[in-house]
Tab-separated table of C-alpha atoms in Angstrom:
chain	number	residue	atom	x	y	z
C	1	HIS	CA	-16.935	-33.296	28.680
C	2	GLY	CA	-17.600	-36.977	28.033
C	3	GLY	CA	-19.214	-38.343	24.926
C	4	ALA	CA	-16.007	-39.562	23.351
C	5	LYS	CA	-16.497	-41.386	20.006
C	6	TYR	CA	-14.531	-43.199	17.336
C	7	ARG	CA	-13.531	-41.054	14.300
C	8	ALA	CA	-12.628	-43.222	11.313
C	9	THR	CA	-9.693	-41.691	9.444
C	10	GLY	CA	-9.770	-44.415	6.642
C	11	ARG	CA	-7.234	-46.740	5.223
C	12	GLY	CA	-7.698	-45.753	1.630
C	13	PHE	CA	-5.203	-46.153	-1.232
C	14	VAL	CA	-2.423	-43.676	-0.891
C	15	VAL	CA	-2.572	-42.282	-4.406
C	16	ARG	CA	-6.049	-40.951	-3.909
C	17	HIS	CA	-6.370	-37.229	-3.922
C	18	GLU	CA	-8.431	-35.882	-0.850
C	19	LYS	CA	-10.372	-32.647	-1.422
C	20	PHE	CA	-9.421	-29.447	0.565
C	21	ALA	CA	-12.739	-29.544	2.330
C	22	GLU	CA	-12.288	-33.077	3.579
C	23	ASN	CA	-8.830	-32.233	5.047
C	24	TYR	CA	-10.158	-29.091	6.587
C	25	ARG	CA	-12.924	-31.205	8.321
C	26	LEU	CA	-10.455	-33.712	9.559
C	27	TYR	CA	-7.703	-31.438	10.911
C	28	SER	CA	-9.299	-28.026	11.612
C	29	ARG	CA	-9.896	-28.237	15.345
C	30	SER	CA	-6.966	-30.682	16.045
C	31	HIS	CA	-4.243	-29.009	14.016
C	32	PHE	CA	-5.130	-25.880	12.015
C	33	VAL	CA	-6.614	-23.771	14.887
C	34	LYS	CA	-3.753	-24.514	17.209
C	35	GLY	CA	-1.193	-23.862	14.395
C	36	LEU	CA	-2.620	-20.498	13.676
C	37	GLU	CA	-2.721	-19.548	17.432
C	38	LEU	CA	0.932	-20.522	17.716
C	39	MET	CA	1.783	-18.536	14.525
C	40	VAL	CA	0.154	-15.416	15.931
C	41	LEU	CA	2.061	-15.825	19.214
C	42	LEU	CA	5.316	-16.222	17.180
C	43	ILE	CA	4.549	-12.979	15.302
C	44	CYS	CA	3.923	-11.189	18.629
C	45	TYR	CA	7.150	-12.470	19.979
C	46	ARG	CA	8.991	-11.010	17.081
C	47	LEU	CA	7.190	-7.620	17.609
C	48	TYR	CA	7.366	-7.297	21.265
C	49	GLY	CA	9.889	-9.836	22.480
C	50	SER	CA	13.162	-8.696	24.142
C	51	ALA	CA	15.194	-11.825	23.971
C	52	ALA	CA	15.633	-11.678	20.166
C	53	ASP	CA	16.634	-8.227	19.125
C	54	ASP	CA	17.604	-8.970	15.580
C	55	GLY	CA	16.283	-11.314	12.830
C	56	ILE	CA	19.079	-13.883	13.070
C	57	SER	CA	18.597	-14.275	16.875
C	58	TYR	CA	14.848	-14.668	16.314
C	59	ALA	CA	15.336	-17.260	13.579
C	60	LEU	CA	17.690	-19.294	15.718
C	61	LEU	CA	15.297	-19.230	18.759
C	62	SER	CA	12.127	-19.881	16.957
C	63	PHE	CA	12.896	-21.905	13.814
C	64	SER	CA	11.784	-25.186	15.462
C	65	MET	CA	8.479	-23.633	16.530
C	66	TRP	CA	7.920	-22.263	12.947
C	67	PHE	CA	8.605	-25.772	11.650
C	68	LEU	CA	5.962	-27.088	13.995
C	69	VAL	CA	3.477	-24.462	12.719
C	70	LEU	CA	4.156	-25.216	9.094
C	71	SER	CA	3.825	-28.976	9.830
C	72	TRP	CA	0.473	-28.480	11.525
C	73	LEU	CA	-0.906	-26.252	8.788
C	74	PHE	CA	0.418	-27.745	5.609
C	75	ALA	CA	1.449	-31.356	6.114
C	76	PRO	CA	-1.962	-32.716	5.209
C	77	PHE	CA	-1.635	-30.906	1.788
C	78	LEU	CA	1.850	-31.679	1.221
C	79	LEU	CA	1.254	-35.358	1.687
C	80	ASN	CA	-1.950	-35.280	-0.299
C	81	PRO	CA	-1.253	-36.761	-3.873
C	82	SER	CA	-1.913	-34.248	-6.665
C	83	GLY	CA	-2.208	-31.533	-4.094
C	84	PHE	CA	-0.547	-28.879	-6.230
C	85	GLU	CA	-2.034	-29.591	-9.537
C	86	TRP	CA	-3.934	-26.519	-10.865
C	87	GLN	CA	-7.094	-28.408	-11.997
C	88	LYS	CA	-7.323	-30.138	-8.593
C	89	ILE	CA	-6.893	-26.699	-7.002
C	90	VAL	CA	-9.923	-25.296	-8.933
C	91	GLU	CA	-11.989	-28.325	-8.160
C	92	ASP	CA	-11.089	-28.109	-4.437
C	93	TRP	CA	-11.976	-24.478	-4.172
C	94	GLU	CA	-15.393	-24.902	-5.905
C	95	ASP	CA	-16.110	-27.819	-3.550
C	96	TRP	CA	-14.934	-25.804	-0.488
C	97	SER	CA	-17.170	-22.821	-1.546
C	98	ARG	CA	-20.157	-25.098	-1.932
C	99	TRP	CA	-19.531	-26.815	1.335
C	100	ILE	CA	-19.078	-23.658	3.519
C	101	SER	CA	-22.022	-21.722	1.900
C	102	CYS	CA	-24.585	-24.668	2.140
C	103	ARG	CA	-27.111	-24.417	4.986
C	104	GLY	CA	-27.464	-27.288	7.334
C	105	GLY	CA	-30.672	-28.918	8.598
C	106	ILE	CA	-32.181	-32.164	9.400
C	107	GLY	CA	-30.808	-34.942	7.292
C	108	VAL	CA	-27.956	-32.813	5.804
C	109	PRO	CA	-24.660	-34.629	6.412
C	110	SER	CA	-21.495	-32.718	7.518
C	111	VAL	CA	-19.719	-33.674	4.290
C	112	LYS	CA	-22.365	-31.484	2.411
C	113	SER	CA	-22.695	-28.514	4.721
C	114	TRP	CA	-20.552	-26.441	6.924
C	115	GLU	CA	-23.431	-25.741	9.357
C	116	SER	CA	-23.948	-29.517	9.914
C	117	TRP	CA	-20.178	-30.013	10.540
C	118	TRP	CA	-20.001	-27.033	12.836
C	119	GLU	CA	-22.851	-28.319	14.987
C	120	GLU	CA	-21.141	-31.810	15.153
C	121	GLU	CA	-17.926	-30.190	16.280
C	122	GLN	CA	-19.546	-28.618	19.196
C	123	GLU	CA	-21.792	-31.560	20.106
C	124	HIS	CA	-19.726	-32.420	23.131
C	125	LEU	CA	-20.762	-29.158	24.734
C	126	ARG	CA	-24.383	-30.043	24.676
C	127	HIS	CA	-23.844	-33.046	27.020
C	128	THR	CA	-21.293	-31.467	29.240
C	129	GLY	CA	-22.020	-30.173	32.728
C	130	PHE	CA	-21.418	-26.906	34.496
C	131	MET	CA	-17.634	-27.639	35.140
C	132	GLY	CA	-17.108	-28.535	31.555
C	133	CYS	CA	-18.554	-25.166	30.365
C	134	LEU	CA	-16.695	-23.338	33.070
C	135	VAL	CA	-13.339	-24.822	31.971
C	136	GLU	CA	-14.111	-23.825	28.394
C	137	ILE	CA	-14.666	-20.293	29.515
C	138	ILE	CA	-11.477	-20.074	31.690
C	139	LEU	CA	-9.482	-21.450	28.759
C	140	SER	CA	-10.746	-18.732	26.484
C	141	ILE	CA	-9.817	-15.954	28.936
C	142	ARG	CA	-6.211	-16.325	27.636
C	143	PHE	CA	-7.176	-14.519	24.473
C	144	PHE	CA	-8.380	-11.497	26.472
C	145	ILE	CA	-5.121	-11.409	28.369
C	146	TYR	CA	-3.332	-11.536	24.971
C	147	GLN	CA	-5.550	-8.693	23.713
C	148	TYR	CA	-4.647	-6.526	26.789
C	149	GLY	CA	-0.953	-6.944	26.132
C	150	ILE	CA	-1.287	-5.946	22.461
C	151	VAL	CA	-3.416	-2.894	23.096
C	152	TYR	CA	-1.003	-1.731	25.881
C	153	HIS	CA	1.805	-1.483	23.358
C	154	LEU	CA	-0.048	0.473	20.650
C	155	ASN	CA	1.560	3.713	19.706
C	156	MET	CA	-1.576	5.669	20.227
C	157	THR	CA	-1.639	4.614	23.871
C	158	THR	CA	1.862	5.843	24.792
C	159	SER	CA	0.784	9.565	24.989
C	160	ILE	CA	-2.132	8.848	27.218
C	161	ARG	CA	-0.756	5.915	29.322
C	162	GLN	CA	0.705	7.144	32.532
C	163	GLY	CA	-0.041	4.020	34.787
C	164	ILE	CA	-2.048	1.000	35.403
C	165	ARG	CA	-5.414	2.880	35.591
C	166	GLN	CA	-4.880	4.488	32.297
C	167	SER	CA	-3.957	1.038	30.728
C	168	ILE	CA	-7.184	-0.429	32.009
C	169	VAL	CA	-9.034	2.511	30.495
C	170	VAL	CA	-7.292	1.882	27.077
C	171	TYR	CA	-8.279	-1.761	27.471
C	172	CYS	CA	-11.966	-0.866	28.033
C	173	LEU	CA	-11.864	1.356	25.063
C	174	SER	CA	-10.739	-1.480	23.014
C	175	TRP	CA	-13.761	-3.485	24.111
C	176	LEU	CA	-15.955	-0.586	22.941
C	177	VAL	CA	-14.504	-1.125	19.550
C	178	ILE	CA	-15.319	-4.786	19.552
C	179	VAL	CA	-18.862	-4.130	20.795
C	180	ALA	CA	-19.239	-1.460	18.080
C	181	VAL	CA	-18.094	-4.044	15.350
C	182	LEU	CA	-20.501	-6.655	16.688
C	183	ILE	CA	-23.441	-4.182	16.694
C	184	ILE	CA	-22.528	-3.208	13.068
C	185	LEU	CA	-22.539	-6.963	12.083
C	186	LYS	CA	-25.837	-7.382	13.770
C	187	ILE	CA	-27.404	-4.363	11.989
C	188	VAL	CA	-26.136	-5.540	8.658
C	189	SER	CA	-27.415	-9.048	9.400
C	190	MET	CA	-30.811	-7.825	10.383
C	191	GLY	CA	-31.001	-5.317	7.458
C	192	ARG	CA	-30.217	-8.158	5.020
C	193	MET	CA	-32.994	-10.246	6.285
C	194	LYS	CA	-35.609	-7.531	6.481
C	195	PHE	CA	-34.728	-4.880	3.762
C	196	SER	CA	-32.549	-6.652	1.143
C	197	ALA	CA	-35.351	-8.142	-0.726
C	198	ASP	CA	-37.952	-5.272	-0.809
C	199	PHE	CA	-36.005	-2.173	0.163
C	200	GLN	CA	-32.592	-2.647	-1.503
C	201	LEU	CA	-31.940	1.085	-1.704
C	202	MET	CA	-32.577	1.640	1.980
C	203	PHE	CA	-30.326	-1.319	2.808
C	204	ARG	CA	-27.590	0.110	0.793
C	205	LEU	CA	-27.989	3.573	2.265
C	206	VAL	CA	-27.637	2.065	5.799
C	207	LYS	CA	-24.434	0.350	4.815
C	208	LEU	CA	-23.098	3.515	3.266
C	209	VAL	CA	-23.828	5.537	6.428
C	210	MET	CA	-22.052	2.850	8.495
C	211	PHE	CA	-19.080	2.840	6.159
C	212	VAL	CA	-18.754	6.644	6.141
C	213	GLY	CA	-19.142	6.637	10.018
C	214	SER	CA	-16.298	4.194	10.358
C	215	ILE	CA	-14.007	6.088	8.064
C	216	VAL	CA	-14.674	9.306	10.008
C	217	THR	CA	-14.110	7.611	13.320
C	218	ILE	CA	-10.772	6.255	12.043
C	219	ALA	CA	-9.791	9.722	10.848
C	220	MET	CA	-10.515	11.204	14.126
C	221	LEU	CA	-8.364	8.680	15.795
C	222	PHE	CA	-5.516	9.474	13.476
C	223	TYR	CA	-5.873	13.243	14.177
C	224	PHE	CA	-6.582	13.336	17.908
C	225	LEU	CA	-4.995	10.193	19.334
C	226	ASP	CA	-1.942	9.795	16.912
C	227	LEU	CA	-3.098	6.533	15.462
C	228	THR	CA	-0.742	4.936	13.061
C	229	ILE	CA	-0.911	2.405	10.223
C	230	GLY	CA	1.112	0.053	12.458
C	231	ASP	CA	-1.521	0.445	15.279
C	232	ILE	CA	-4.228	-0.700	12.800
C	233	PHE	CA	-2.346	-3.959	11.914
C	234	GLN	CA	-1.715	-4.590	15.634
C	235	SER	CA	-5.227	-4.020	16.503
C	236	ILE	CA	-6.217	-6.657	14.014
C	237	LEU	CA	-3.706	-8.857	15.492
C	238	ALA	CA	-5.384	-8.351	18.977
C	239	PHE	CA	-9.019	-8.442	18.027
C	240	VAL	CA	-9.151	-11.443	15.760
C	241	PRO	CA	-8.195	-13.908	18.682
C	242	THR	CA	-10.575	-11.903	20.868
C	243	GLY	CA	-13.379	-12.665	18.476
C	244	TRP	CA	-12.472	-16.343	18.436
C	245	ALA	CA	-12.687	-16.432	22.274
C	246	LEU	CA	-16.104	-14.858	22.168
C	247	LEU	CA	-17.117	-17.616	19.743
C	248	GLN	CA	-15.778	-20.181	22.121
C	249	ILE	CA	-17.601	-18.762	25.142
C	250	SER	CA	-20.840	-18.416	23.139
C	251	GLN	CA	-20.770	-22.021	22.171
C	252	ALA	CA	-20.192	-22.987	25.798
C	253	CYS	CA	-23.140	-20.811	26.870
C	254	ARG	CA	-25.354	-21.751	23.871
C	255	THR	CA	-28.587	-21.737	25.914
C	256	VAL	CA	-27.980	-18.273	27.177
C	257	VAL	CA	-26.980	-16.963	23.792
C	258	LYS	CA	-30.046	-18.482	22.049
C	259	GLY	CA	-32.257	-16.988	24.807
C	260	ILE	CA	-31.050	-13.463	24.108
C	261	GLY	CA	-31.438	-14.051	20.191
C	262	MET	CA	-27.706	-13.695	19.314
C	263	TRP	CA	-27.219	-17.303	18.069
C	264	GLY	CA	-27.667	-16.370	14.490
C	265	SER	CA	-24.976	-13.713	14.823
C	266	VAL	CA	-22.680	-16.219	16.473
C	267	LYS	CA	-23.258	-18.631	13.572
C	268	ALA	CA	-22.532	-15.906	11.074
C	269	LEU	CA	-19.324	-14.843	12.830
C	270	ALA	CA	-18.178	-18.390	12.958
C	271	ARG	CA	-18.742	-18.890	9.321
C	272	GLY	CA	-16.581	-15.781	8.716
C	273	TYR	CA	-13.804	-17.154	10.904
C	274	GLU	CA	-13.806	-20.508	9.070
C	275	TYR	CA	-13.769	-18.857	5.715
C	276	MET	CA	-10.831	-16.698	6.826
C	277	MET	CA	-8.916	-19.732	7.974
C	278	GLY	CA	-9.682	-21.587	4.770
C	279	VAL	CA	-8.300	-18.689	2.708
C	280	VAL	CA	-5.114	-18.434	4.779
C	281	LEU	CA	-4.515	-22.199	4.249
C	282	PHE	CA	-5.685	-22.249	0.573
C	283	ALA	CA	-3.710	-19.092	-0.607
C	284	PRO	CA	-0.136	-20.612	-0.180
C	285	ILE	CA	-1.221	-23.892	-1.842
C	286	THR	CA	-2.753	-21.825	-4.919
C	287	ILE	CA	0.446	-19.749	-5.163
C	288	LEU	CA	2.680	-22.954	-5.278
C	289	ALA	CA	0.351	-24.491	-7.779
C	290	TRP	CA	1.222	-21.807	-10.230
C	291	PHE	CA	4.739	-23.269	-10.607
C	292	PRO	CA	4.683	-26.772	-12.311
C	293	PHE	CA	7.970	-27.904	-10.641
C	294	VAL	CA	6.302	-27.897	-7.249
C	295	SER	CA	3.773	-30.721	-8.316
C	296	GLU	CA	6.748	-32.611	-9.825
C	297	PHE	CA	8.727	-32.320	-6.699
C	298	GLN	CA	5.712	-33.615	-4.597
C	299	THR	CA	5.123	-36.585	-6.895
C	300	ARG	CA	8.818	-37.694	-6.597
C	301	LEU	CA	8.690	-37.045	-2.957
C	302	LEU	CA	5.696	-39.221	-2.386
C	303	PHE	CA	6.327	-42.047	-4.809
C	304	ASN	CA	9.113	-43.945	-6.237
C	305	GLN	CA	10.683	-42.985	-9.584
C	306	ALA	CA	8.915	-45.808	-11.637
C	307	PHE	CA	5.479	-44.785	-10.334
C	308	SER	CA	6.152	-41.120	-10.745
C	309	ARG	CA	6.957	-41.835	-14.454
C	310	GLY	CA	3.704	-43.651	-14.752
C	311	LEU	CA	1.787	-40.745	-13.349
C	312	GLN	CA	3.451	-38.388	-15.809
C	313	ILE	CA	2.526	-40.613	-18.707
C	314	GLN	CA	-1.162	-40.754	-17.446
C	315	ARG	CA	-1.282	-37.025	-17.367
C	316	ILE	CA	0.002	-36.734	-20.980
C	317	LEU	CA	-2.521	-39.417	-22.218
C	318	ALA	CA	-5.357	-37.532	-20.303
C	319	GLY	CA	-4.346	-34.182	-21.925
C	320	SER	CA	-4.401	-35.934	-25.414
C	321	LYS	CA	-7.828	-37.411	-24.849
C	322	MET	CA	-9.229	-34.052	-23.743
C	323	GLN	CA	-7.828	-32.219	-26.821
C	324	ALA	CA	-9.257	-35.002	-29.101
């Protein structure tokens, strides 16, 4: 693509706590996205792989890859001082919520707004050529192949699948589901802009109709095509990466997407994915923060015994001052 630039990672003092949003900005594209993709592949390997028939064989074959996934996803937080203190967790979540909900614009830095950061992360695509965009699109096709493999193994397709033609038909039907979801999101987005202020009742009725229609459609699939609960979870496992691929292709074809008036929907979908990834990363940290011994273990892991004792004394004195 070209346009490489220096990214300062800082040489700050090691006892300083970095906020969750800052770690997300630094490691999202380089580590978190790839870690989540690898995690999804490992889950699919457990569900559909033939080399590991039982849990023990699967654990022996994949433990090193799971260790890599956990390292990519949680090492920045494990090595972040005071990363499991409850008060820090609350402050980090508030800061993250403000950052991801803040609108960008001229003069708004990336540390203050998710939109500004998102625009900076795809800045290289603005200066790349045709071959650069083509390579981005080709790399994103892997998610579509992955979607085909998941949809092909759904329980609801076994009764209607008799050959390659039928499997392609099922794959096309899965794309109809994706298109329907995108249309619903577009309708909700347009309705929120046009009706939410002056016609709140009409906007709520539209959302109610779409919700009831979705429930009826799912019920019909349960009745006529033998849809199961497992199929729903597997479909989510297939469609979430497909949506990410559509985002990557839309960013590579930014001019075309803007020309057809879909860039606002792309941005809304990207914000939803970022929020979902943030929740996936933040939830285990929050759960571990409920247990005080996790924070104690992290402090002893990162610092020597004398420094750890000093930190404990500082916390006690801070608590006494707050009570006074």
